[in-house]
Amino acid sequence: MLDAIATVSLGGTLREKLEAIAEAGFTAAEVFENDFVSSELSAADVRMLMNDLGLRNILYQPFRNFEGLTGDARRRAFSRAEHKFDLMQEMGTDLLLVCSTTLKEADGDHGRIVDDFRELGERAARRGLRIGYEALAWGRHINDHRQVAAIVTDVDLPSVGIILDSFHSLARKISPSSLNDLDPEKIFLVQMADAPLMNMDLLQWSRHFRCMPLQGGLPVTEWVAALMQIGYDGPLSLEIFNDRFRAGLSGTIAADGHRSLVAVRDDARRLLTGEGVLPPRSEAALRFVEFSTTSFRRNDFSDMIEAIGFRKTGSHKKRDIDLWQSSEGLPIILNHETESFAGSYGLVHGNSLCAIGVQVADRKAAADRAVSLGMKPADESSDSLAQYSVPAIRGIGGSLIYLLDDGIMRELLEKEFEINDPVKGDGRKKIISFDHLASVVRYDEFLSWVLYWTSLFDLRPCEEVDLIDPGGVVQSQALENRRASLRLTLNGALGGRTLASRFEKKFMGSGYQHLALETDDIFSFADDLRERGFPVLRIGKNYYDDLQARFDLSDALITSLSERNILYDCDETGGEFYQIFSRAIDKMFFFEIVQRTGGYGGYGAANTQVRLTAQRLAGETEEVSRLLT
Ligand SMILES: O=C(O)c1ccc(O)c(O)c1
Ligand SMILES: [Mg+2]
């Protein structure tokens, strides 16, 4: 199967789009009519450019409102088609996409449509060209690929075939198993798009929110597997209409497109045969986080995690790096080295979370998968863990993900650190795990990071939510695996005044903004926090009044929550969620302590406006100088 992409999927001029497509590793492209019409390139120029770039021109599209017409309108439709045939021959493609008509006046009679396509197919064949018929999900009469297949069968010409588009079929909930009945020889092209699950008019959904496979919620893997099963071996071609992609960097979007096709093809193969070509996604677990604390306020982080209940258990044998652990041994590394990756990271971003350690089944295989997906391995020479053959790859904002397996984590800690105060339960209430890690990502990078995480690890996107900040709306998406051993949230701000966008400006790009730690007894934990001088984020009285009315909580519980500044949420099945937030360090990074009961699986989205407003009131959304933007 050839990997292709439609020019409509990217921003830029036609030349820029084609260059980005070739650069990303595609070998074929579809030319979208509007991109050509608005271009300075002639059809012959496009042919030469694509030839020079090593791109096959597999399709010209779309040809609209062709079928079901009569009289003069029908004659004009055919003469429009002849004009497109001329153009296609100059441009060097043999396939025209005809999308199903949306015209009110078009007749939906099967026999008439068959006659139209037979005549068009005969005319195309005389020039060595082919016609592909695509059912738009909102087509007037034809809006299902099974109708197209029936028409193509009755036309019965080698020059007329089916064009499938995963969006049009899957958005209408037509099952991938409907492909089982198709003759693969009759499928001229398969266009691929995913989309977030949302309740929306089909046309608006398609024109603005399509996304790449693995960025959305449609069953695209099953779709590709069904195609493989029937023996389709023609091109898979991304056709993504998305406002953010048009605004994004064409090089990045094209590279994402390639990554997504490589990943979805491999997933489909694995679904079908139990085996892929890439190493499989590993179940991942967050094992440590590392902060760069090189700036002059190096105690900010240690003071904070000490107040949370972490203790410094060891120091690096050679370098200025400290190991801190919770009473249960959960590690946080504070890296004060200036001559190191952490040092450089801190120079750019300030005190920050610069690396995470993720446990996988096989670290070498996980690294191979990352590289096959076009991710960047970190420069080995700058990586002190390289001597243990711990691979690292570049993640959000240039931070690192160390890939760990088996006993390597313990070995690392034992060999690298002088442990002078080993972990022992101190009788205090416990932090039992890293609950989740929240990042702020540039709005136009949002979907790139969704794809990054979902293609690399066993993470699934949860439903996207809008968070209301006093300064605007923040789009938020959680990614998590089944065992909840790795949970992440991505937050992308639209406007410039939200906490997220202020972070992004001050941080100089995307990065991790807060870490949530899980406890199994939040009330006692909150008392311990207070005793240790934890700088808690204060929550106002109105919130607790409302909470009581909403959930019918007892006076005693409300008092308990409000005295401790604990936020509360409860899901439909009675699962509960408790959250406490810290003040932000240097107005940037903050901590959250959570407790989950009864299988609560969310992130307290209902509380976010209250939390963001409290942060604003605490002065944490400071104006950032325009010079930094
Ligand atoms: O939105 C459209 O009009 C449109 C055009 C051509 C296509 O291939 C398609 O899937 C949608
Ligand atoms: Mg299409």
XYZ file of C-alpha atoms and ligand atoms in Angstrom:
641
model
C 0.000 0.000 0.000
C 1.278 3.415 -0.996
C 1.300 6.230 1.604
C -0.310 9.388 0.297
C -1.832 12.641 1.504
C -4.146 15.222 -0.057
C -2.769 18.734 -0.419
C -5.894 20.049 1.343
C -4.578 18.540 4.577
C -1.822 21.150 4.923
C -1.375 24.900 5.082
C 0.857 26.796 2.687
C 0.964 27.309 -1.058
C 0.754 24.325 -3.389
C 4.537 24.289 -3.801
C 5.107 24.473 -0.041
C 2.582 21.712 0.553
C 4.150 19.378 -2.022
C 7.648 20.030 -0.687
C 6.515 19.292 2.880
C 4.758 16.113 1.715
C 7.884 14.797 -0.006
C 10.107 15.799 2.906
C 7.900 13.845 5.328
C 8.488 10.627 3.396
C 5.304 10.319 1.344
C 5.628 8.883 -2.148
C 2.280 10.082 -3.484
C -0.179 12.964 -3.172
C -3.672 14.024 -4.218
C -4.004 17.504 -5.672
C -7.014 19.368 -4.314
C -8.644 21.633 -6.847
C -8.627 24.839 -4.808
C -4.930 24.439 -4.109
C -4.260 24.237 -7.824
C -6.664 27.009 -8.838
C -5.060 29.427 -6.382
C -1.521 28.412 -7.302
C 0.959 30.239 -9.494
C 2.008 26.883 -10.943
C 0.658 25.650 -14.268
C -0.528 22.063 -14.572
C 2.731 21.230 -16.358
C 4.702 22.887 -13.536
C 2.865 20.710 -11.015
C 3.725 17.614 -13.013
C 7.414 18.590 -13.106
C 7.552 19.604 -9.465
C 5.955 16.363 -8.298
C 8.272 14.430 -10.539
C 11.310 16.212 -9.100
C 10.062 15.582 -5.578
C 9.510 11.887 -6.261
C 5.763 12.154 -5.697
C 3.190 10.256 -7.715
C 0.129 12.329 -8.495
C -2.572 9.813 -7.659
C -5.715 11.957 -7.821
C -7.269 15.232 -8.846
C -10.276 16.211 -6.766
C -13.077 16.985 -6.194
C -15.432 17.025 -9.160
C -18.776 18.070 -7.692
C -22.460 17.857 -8.539
C -22.083 15.718 -11.613
C -24.713 12.970 -11.531
C -28.488 12.908 -11.818
C -28.846 15.973 -14.051
C -30.859 16.342 -17.245
C -30.863 18.430 -20.416
C -28.533 21.384 -20.542
C -27.286 20.950 -16.986
C -26.206 17.404 -17.847
C -24.428 18.547 -21.015
C -22.595 21.218 -19.068
C -21.525 18.705 -16.423
C -19.901 16.579 -19.128
C -18.150 19.527 -20.709
C -16.812 20.536 -17.264
C -15.520 17.001 -16.944
C -13.745 17.164 -20.312
C -12.021 20.338 -19.150
C -10.821 18.507 -16.007
C -9.588 15.625 -18.157
C -7.388 18.061 -20.120
C -6.001 19.431 -16.905
C -5.349 15.991 -15.415
C -3.402 14.929 -18.462
C -1.223 18.017 -18.268
C -0.792 17.484 -14.529
C 0.082 13.820 -14.820
C -2.684 12.037 -12.978
C -5.143 9.489 -14.329
C -7.764 9.480 -11.545
C -10.586 11.967 -10.934
C -12.635 11.932 -7.727
C -16.316 12.573 -8.306
C -18.069 13.184 -5.005
C -21.769 12.516 -4.718
C -24.012 15.390 -5.624
C -25.566 17.702 -3.058
C -27.834 19.469 -5.548
C -31.544 19.667 -4.802
C -32.413 19.363 -8.466
C -30.358 16.203 -9.010
C -32.312 13.005 -9.564
C -31.419 10.104 -7.277
C -32.634 7.367 -9.602
C -30.130 4.493 -9.594
C -30.482 3.755 -13.332
C -29.917 7.371 -14.276
C -26.800 7.643 -12.104
C -25.474 4.403 -13.593
C -26.000 5.837 -17.105
C -24.168 9.046 -16.141
C -21.160 7.159 -14.822
C -21.131 4.774 -17.767
C -20.897 7.684 -20.179
C -18.296 9.479 -18.034
C -16.289 6.267 -17.723
C -16.318 5.704 -21.473
C -15.159 9.258 -22.135
C -12.403 8.928 -19.501
C -11.260 5.561 -20.878
C -10.776 7.067 -24.339
C -8.079 9.252 -22.772
C -6.619 6.545 -20.549
C -8.192 8.126 -17.459
C -10.253 6.702 -14.601
C -13.169 7.898 -12.507
C -13.574 7.230 -8.777
C -16.965 7.801 -7.146
C -17.073 8.872 -3.491
C -20.165 9.064 -1.286
C -20.132 12.281 0.729
C -21.762 11.636 4.103
C -24.115 14.545 3.359
C -24.698 13.627 -0.302
C -28.221 14.341 -1.538
C -29.043 10.798 -2.606
C -25.790 8.879 -2.383
C -24.224 9.028 1.081
C -23.079 5.489 1.788
C -20.211 3.606 0.141
C -22.491 0.602 -0.326
C -24.646 2.652 -2.716
C -21.499 3.666 -4.600
C -20.422 0.025 -4.800
C -23.788 -0.961 -6.278
C -23.556 1.777 -8.911
C -19.969 0.880 -9.809
C -20.980 -2.775 -10.167
C -23.809 -1.885 -12.523
C -21.667 0.528 -14.558
C -19.307 -2.400 -15.021
C -16.424 -0.582 -16.685
C -12.728 -0.952 -15.806
C -12.488 2.863 -15.829
C -15.051 3.428 -13.062
C -14.344 2.475 -9.457
C -15.059 3.221 -5.816
C -13.301 5.827 -3.699
C -13.673 5.125 -0.010
C -13.221 7.783 2.633
C -13.103 6.507 6.210
C -14.655 9.704 7.535
C -17.782 9.584 5.393
C -18.491 5.984 6.333
C -17.410 5.893 9.975
C -18.982 9.249 10.847
C -22.282 7.718 9.782
C -21.518 4.699 11.951
C -21.310 2.361 8.975
C -19.339 -0.608 10.243
C -15.891 -1.426 8.834
C -17.248 -4.931 8.261
C -19.307 -3.461 5.398
C -16.028 -3.452 3.430
C -15.978 -7.260 3.461
C -18.340 -7.443 0.500
C -16.319 -5.123 -1.738
C -14.219 -6.262 -4.667
C -10.730 -4.851 -3.974
C -10.131 -4.445 -7.716
C -13.007 -1.968 -7.805
C -11.559 0.242 -5.047
C -9.450 2.870 -6.800
C -8.414 4.780 -3.707
C -8.954 4.878 0.056
C -8.934 8.249 1.774
C -8.192 8.199 5.487
C -9.311 10.517 8.228
C -10.209 10.141 11.885
C -12.295 12.605 13.902
C -13.001 13.381 17.542
C -16.344 11.972 18.634
C -18.733 14.886 18.808
C -22.384 15.586 18.209
C -22.205 17.763 15.166
C -23.627 18.335 11.736
C -21.726 15.998 9.387
C -20.546 18.694 6.994
C -19.203 21.010 9.714
C -17.624 18.076 11.507
C -15.901 16.968 8.309
C -14.737 20.365 7.087
C -13.246 21.586 10.377
C -12.556 18.719 12.763
C -11.201 15.797 10.809
C -7.906 14.632 12.215
C -5.338 11.951 11.603
C -5.723 8.308 12.529
C -4.937 7.927 16.275
C -5.862 11.521 17.028
C -9.605 10.914 17.084
C -12.181 8.358 18.136
C -13.400 6.644 14.941
C -12.565 2.934 14.436
C -9.942 3.634 11.771
C -7.707 0.698 12.729
C -10.591 -1.731 12.179
C -11.269 0.052 8.886
C -7.719 -0.481 7.610
C -7.727 -4.075 8.893
C -10.919 -4.776 6.921
C -9.255 -3.383 3.789
C -6.217 -5.590 4.321
C -8.468 -8.565 4.851
C -10.171 -8.208 1.484
C -6.771 -7.809 -0.177
C -6.854 -4.091 -1.010
C -3.313 -3.003 -1.786
C -3.842 0.430 -3.330
C -2.951 3.768 -1.710
C -4.019 4.921 1.747
C -4.318 8.660 1.388
C -4.854 11.092 4.254
C -7.497 13.665 3.475
C -7.873 15.896 6.511
C -9.840 19.107 6.602
C -8.814 20.762 9.850
C -8.520 24.449 10.694
C -5.559 23.913 12.971
C -3.643 21.930 10.384
C -4.121 24.714 7.872
C -2.667 27.109 10.452
C 0.139 24.789 11.524
C 3.587 24.327 10.048
C 3.170 22.236 6.909
C 6.377 20.304 7.659
C 5.158 19.258 11.112
C 1.687 18.329 9.929
C 3.034 16.276 7.030
C 5.465 14.473 9.350
C 2.580 13.734 11.733
C 0.575 12.414 8.811
C 3.307 10.000 7.907
C 3.678 8.893 11.525
C -0.045 8.292 11.791
C -0.203 6.178 8.632
C 2.787 4.080 9.684
C 1.198 3.512 13.093
C -2.343 2.765 11.932
C -1.168 0.394 9.230
C 0.891 -1.482 11.786
C -1.984 -1.548 14.282
C -4.286 -2.939 11.607
C -1.803 -5.649 10.671
C -1.465 -6.591 14.329
C -5.241 -6.669 14.756
C -5.549 -8.962 11.780
C -2.588 -11.297 12.217
C -1.507 -10.774 15.824
C 1.799 -9.413 14.617
C 3.044 -6.084 13.335
C 6.259 -4.919 11.724
C 7.045 -2.310 14.399
C 7.745 -3.395 17.967
C 4.378 -3.299 19.755
C 3.216 -0.452 21.972
C 4.191 -1.186 25.505
C 2.033 -0.751 28.548
C 3.731 2.224 30.124
C 4.043 3.430 33.700
C 5.438 6.679 35.067
C 8.381 5.772 37.320
C 10.182 9.031 38.057
C 10.157 12.708 37.275
C 13.195 14.943 37.106
C 13.246 18.660 37.708
C 15.830 21.081 36.474
C 16.481 23.378 39.422
C 19.527 25.216 38.299
C 18.348 28.748 38.683
C 19.315 30.823 41.696
C 16.170 29.671 43.511
C 17.230 26.077 43.707
C 15.440 25.398 46.979
C 12.003 26.232 45.644
C 11.397 22.682 44.485
C 12.973 20.935 47.446
C 10.980 23.095 49.873
C 7.790 22.236 48.040
C 8.303 18.492 47.813
C 9.485 18.417 51.398
C 6.191 20.034 52.407
C 4.410 17.305 50.456
C 6.283 14.694 52.464
C 9.203 13.698 50.256
C 12.623 13.308 51.853
C 16.073 13.623 50.367
C 17.274 10.036 50.502
C 20.451 10.297 48.482
C 22.861 12.322 46.404
C 24.493 11.508 43.122
C 28.014 10.151 43.592
C 29.614 12.532 41.122
C 27.189 15.228 40.198
C 25.006 17.843 41.799
C 21.829 15.777 41.633
C 19.614 14.819 44.571
C 17.257 11.920 44.966
C 14.065 12.605 46.884
C 11.553 9.923 47.753
C 8.154 9.605 49.348
C 7.742 7.273 52.308
C 6.701 4.633 49.779
C 9.845 5.180 47.698
C 8.366 7.177 44.810
C 11.362 8.998 43.292
C 11.721 12.644 42.307
C 15.093 13.751 41.014
C 16.269 17.301 41.498
C 19.011 18.075 39.042
C 21.099 21.162 39.861
C 23.857 20.534 37.294
C 24.456 23.408 34.935
C 26.646 21.433 32.524
C 24.020 18.893 31.554
C 20.822 18.401 29.663
C 18.891 19.559 32.723
C 21.098 22.635 32.912
C 20.452 23.614 29.319
C 16.763 22.924 29.730
C 16.612 25.109 32.815
C 18.488 27.875 31.043
C 15.759 28.080 28.425
C 12.679 27.280 30.508
C 13.626 28.159 34.071
C 13.010 25.785 36.976
C 10.978 23.066 35.313
C 10.146 19.425 34.906
C 12.741 18.397 32.332
C 12.493 14.604 32.089
C 10.355 11.629 32.993
C 11.208 7.962 33.361
C 8.672 5.600 31.833
C 8.645 1.897 32.514
C 8.042 -0.252 29.420
C 8.201 -3.995 28.761
C 11.373 -3.781 26.668
C 13.313 -0.537 26.540
C 15.193 -1.340 23.339
C 11.971 -2.303 21.530
C 10.216 0.838 22.783
C 13.098 2.972 21.516
C 13.006 1.207 18.133
C 9.295 1.868 17.875
C 9.849 5.551 18.653
C 12.525 5.868 15.992
C 10.393 4.018 13.412
C 7.696 6.573 14.095
C 10.108 9.411 13.368
C 10.704 10.431 16.980
C 14.076 11.807 17.919
C 16.427 9.881 20.157
C 18.242 12.160 22.577
C 21.875 12.858 21.859
C 23.607 10.008 23.691
C 26.689 11.955 24.669
C 24.650 14.357 26.775
C 22.811 11.589 28.525
C 24.401 10.287 31.696
C 22.104 7.286 31.620
C 23.509 6.166 28.270
C 26.173 4.140 30.060
C 23.351 1.918 31.287
C 21.946 1.762 27.762
C 18.846 3.561 28.907
C 17.474 5.106 25.740
C 15.925 8.547 25.843
C 13.713 10.261 23.312
C 12.679 13.869 22.918
C 9.233 14.726 24.206
C 7.108 17.768 24.928
C 9.014 21.035 24.653
C 12.296 19.186 24.069
C 12.094 17.391 27.435
C 13.254 13.778 27.701
C 11.506 10.472 28.164
C 13.819 7.800 29.552
C 12.684 4.299 28.651
C 13.172 1.909 31.552
C 12.484 -1.768 32.007
C 12.841 -4.549 34.572
C 15.290 -3.803 37.317
C 17.111 -0.986 35.578
C 15.475 1.691 37.728
C 16.703 0.140 40.978
C 20.142 -0.509 39.466
C 20.395 3.110 38.405
C 19.474 4.451 41.802
C 21.837 2.068 43.555
C 24.819 2.643 41.283
C 24.506 6.364 40.706
C 23.394 7.587 44.112
C 24.846 7.501 47.586
C 21.796 6.569 49.619
C 22.333 8.079 53.049
C 18.807 8.089 54.362
C 16.944 5.124 52.902
C 13.186 5.040 52.570
C 11.313 3.824 55.592
C 7.639 4.230 56.326
C 7.371 7.214 58.681
C 3.868 6.490 59.919
C 2.538 9.476 58.039
C -0.155 9.236 55.404
C 1.106 8.009 52.116
C 1.604 9.163 48.561
C 0.824 5.961 46.710
C 1.549 6.885 43.100
C 2.049 9.491 40.435
C -1.568 10.074 39.430
C -1.127 12.194 36.326
C 1.125 14.665 34.662
C -0.368 17.772 33.072
C 1.203 19.611 30.189
C 0.510 22.853 28.411
C 0.981 22.597 24.687
C 0.837 25.238 22.034
C -2.607 25.228 20.481
C -1.336 24.395 17.007
C 0.757 21.527 18.430
C -2.126 20.001 20.364
C -2.970 17.200 17.947
C 0.714 16.502 17.259
C 1.168 15.628 20.926
C -1.981 13.492 20.961
C -0.495 11.496 18.105
C 2.946 11.376 19.716
C 1.617 9.746 22.884
C -0.987 7.476 21.293
C 1.401 6.134 18.673
C 4.223 5.524 21.154
C 2.513 4.028 24.211
C -0.694 2.161 25.033
C -2.586 5.414 25.592
C -6.109 6.229 24.492
C -7.507 9.738 24.222
C -10.423 10.455 26.570
C -13.191 12.823 25.616
C -11.985 16.352 25.013
C -13.262 18.959 27.476
C -13.316 22.744 27.481
C -11.980 24.299 30.668
C -13.110 27.775 31.583
C -10.335 30.053 32.751
C -11.114 33.651 33.771
C -8.883 34.589 30.833
C -10.439 32.362 28.164
C -11.122 28.783 27.206
C -8.599 25.975 27.428
C -9.026 22.813 25.440
C -8.076 19.796 27.508
C -7.577 16.187 26.609
C -6.570 13.335 28.875
C -4.622 10.346 27.591
C -4.507 7.213 29.690
C -3.906 3.496 29.524
C -6.180 0.773 30.760
C -4.296 0.149 33.990
C -4.036 3.907 34.619
C -0.295 3.486 35.118
C 0.337 6.416 32.810
C -2.067 9.326 32.666
C -1.382 12.625 31.000
C -3.372 15.700 30.219
C -2.766 18.104 27.373
C -4.034 21.648 27.680
C -4.061 24.065 24.779
C -5.176 27.656 25.159
C -6.927 29.595 22.442
C -6.550 33.106 23.811
C -3.516 34.763 25.354
C -4.785 35.435 28.880
C -5.351 32.020 30.377
C -3.052 30.424 32.921
C -2.087 27.924 30.216
C -1.104 30.538 27.662
C 0.765 32.604 30.251
C 2.664 29.462 31.149
C 3.445 28.839 27.510
C 4.822 32.342 27.050
C 6.882 32.384 30.206
C 8.076 28.828 29.614
C 8.903 29.628 25.987
C 6.820 26.865 24.494
C 5.136 23.630 25.472
C 6.020 21.923 28.744
C 4.819 20.160 31.869
C 2.839 22.411 34.164
C 1.741 20.290 37.072
C 2.158 16.904 38.687
C -0.649 15.139 40.526
C 0.275 12.720 43.305
C -2.184 10.200 44.661
C -2.853 9.551 48.329
C -5.175 7.027 49.944
C -6.343 9.311 52.764
C -6.658 12.917 51.693
C -8.078 14.319 54.941
C -5.209 13.147 57.121
C -2.794 13.949 54.344
C -4.132 17.511 54.253
C -3.503 17.811 57.993
C 0.078 16.633 57.500
C 0.485 19.127 54.661
C -0.646 21.970 56.860
C 1.737 20.959 59.600
C 4.632 20.918 57.144
C 3.820 24.371 55.800
C 2.539 23.294 52.391
C 1.582 26.423 50.403
C -2.013 25.475 49.635
C -4.172 27.116 47.017
C -7.144 28.662 48.844
C -10.639 27.879 47.623
C -13.513 30.314 48.254
C -16.691 29.797 50.287
C -19.126 29.968 47.350
C -17.674 26.767 45.997
C -18.466 24.841 49.175
C -22.003 26.245 49.385
C -22.621 25.096 45.835
C -21.010 21.707 46.461
C -23.319 21.047 49.356
C -26.379 21.827 47.240
C -25.115 19.838 44.265
C -24.159 16.635 46.019
C -26.230 16.804 49.185
C -23.163 16.472 51.428
C -23.373 16.715 55.197
C -22.412 19.902 57.032
C -19.567 18.050 58.699
C -18.110 16.882 55.384
C -18.415 20.338 53.841
C -16.589 21.828 56.825
C -13.913 19.190 56.559
C -13.413 19.886 52.855
C -13.442 23.667 53.111
C -11.093 23.830 56.104
C -8.569 21.900 54.067
C -9.200 23.578 50.689
C -10.141 20.236 49.179
C -12.063 20.196 45.906
C -14.586 17.406 45.457
C -16.284 15.613 42.577
C -18.492 12.553 42.273
C -19.346 10.541 39.145
C -22.638 8.862 38.178
C -21.691 5.598 39.841
C -20.698 7.183 43.135
C -16.921 7.214 42.518
C -15.391 10.198 44.294
C -12.465 12.495 43.601
C -10.695 14.827 46.008
C -8.094 17.399 44.991
C -5.768 19.809 46.754
C -3.585 22.212 44.791
C -0.363 23.900 45.764
C 0.550 27.466 44.975
C 2.732 27.660 41.877
C 6.498 27.774 42.175
C 7.765 30.934 40.526
C 4.226 31.294 39.109
C 4.914 28.320 36.881
C 4.829 24.764 38.192
C 2.429 23.445 40.790
C 1.442 20.211 42.487
C -1.886 18.524 43.030
C -2.697 15.885 45.620
C -5.636 13.644 44.746
C -7.597 10.752 46.107
C -9.845 8.526 44.003
C -12.500 6.216 45.385
C -14.993 3.835 43.784
C -13.239 3.795 40.416
C -13.532 7.538 39.697
C -11.701 7.859 36.380
C -11.797 11.579 35.557
C -9.659 14.561 36.425
C -12.136 16.842 38.189
C -12.988 18.912 35.102
C -16.065 20.226 36.938
C -13.744 21.944 39.437
C -11.399 23.483 36.960
C -12.995 26.889 36.655
C -12.883 27.196 40.442
C -9.235 26.152 40.547
C -8.190 28.420 37.667
C -10.010 31.355 39.216
C -8.358 30.671 42.575
C -5.001 30.681 40.815
C -5.842 33.985 39.188
C -6.896 35.436 42.546
C -3.639 34.194 44.038
C -1.814 36.211 41.406
C -0.570 33.274 39.407
C -1.728 34.495 36.017
C 0.652 37.415 35.893
C 1.003 39.444 32.732
C 3.970 38.256 30.742
C 5.983 40.793 28.833
C 5.173 40.910 25.156
C 8.885 40.710 24.497
C 8.718 37.071 25.469
C 6.073 36.186 22.901
O -16.047 18.458 2.025
C -16.053 18.201 0.832
O -16.725 18.833 0.018
C -15.265 17.058 0.338
C -14.694 17.080 -0.915
C -13.944 16.000 -1.363
C -13.764 14.907 -0.574
O -13.020 13.851 -0.936
C -14.319 14.892 0.691
O -14.112 13.817 1.452
C -15.058 15.950 1.152
Mg -12.865 12.359 0.649
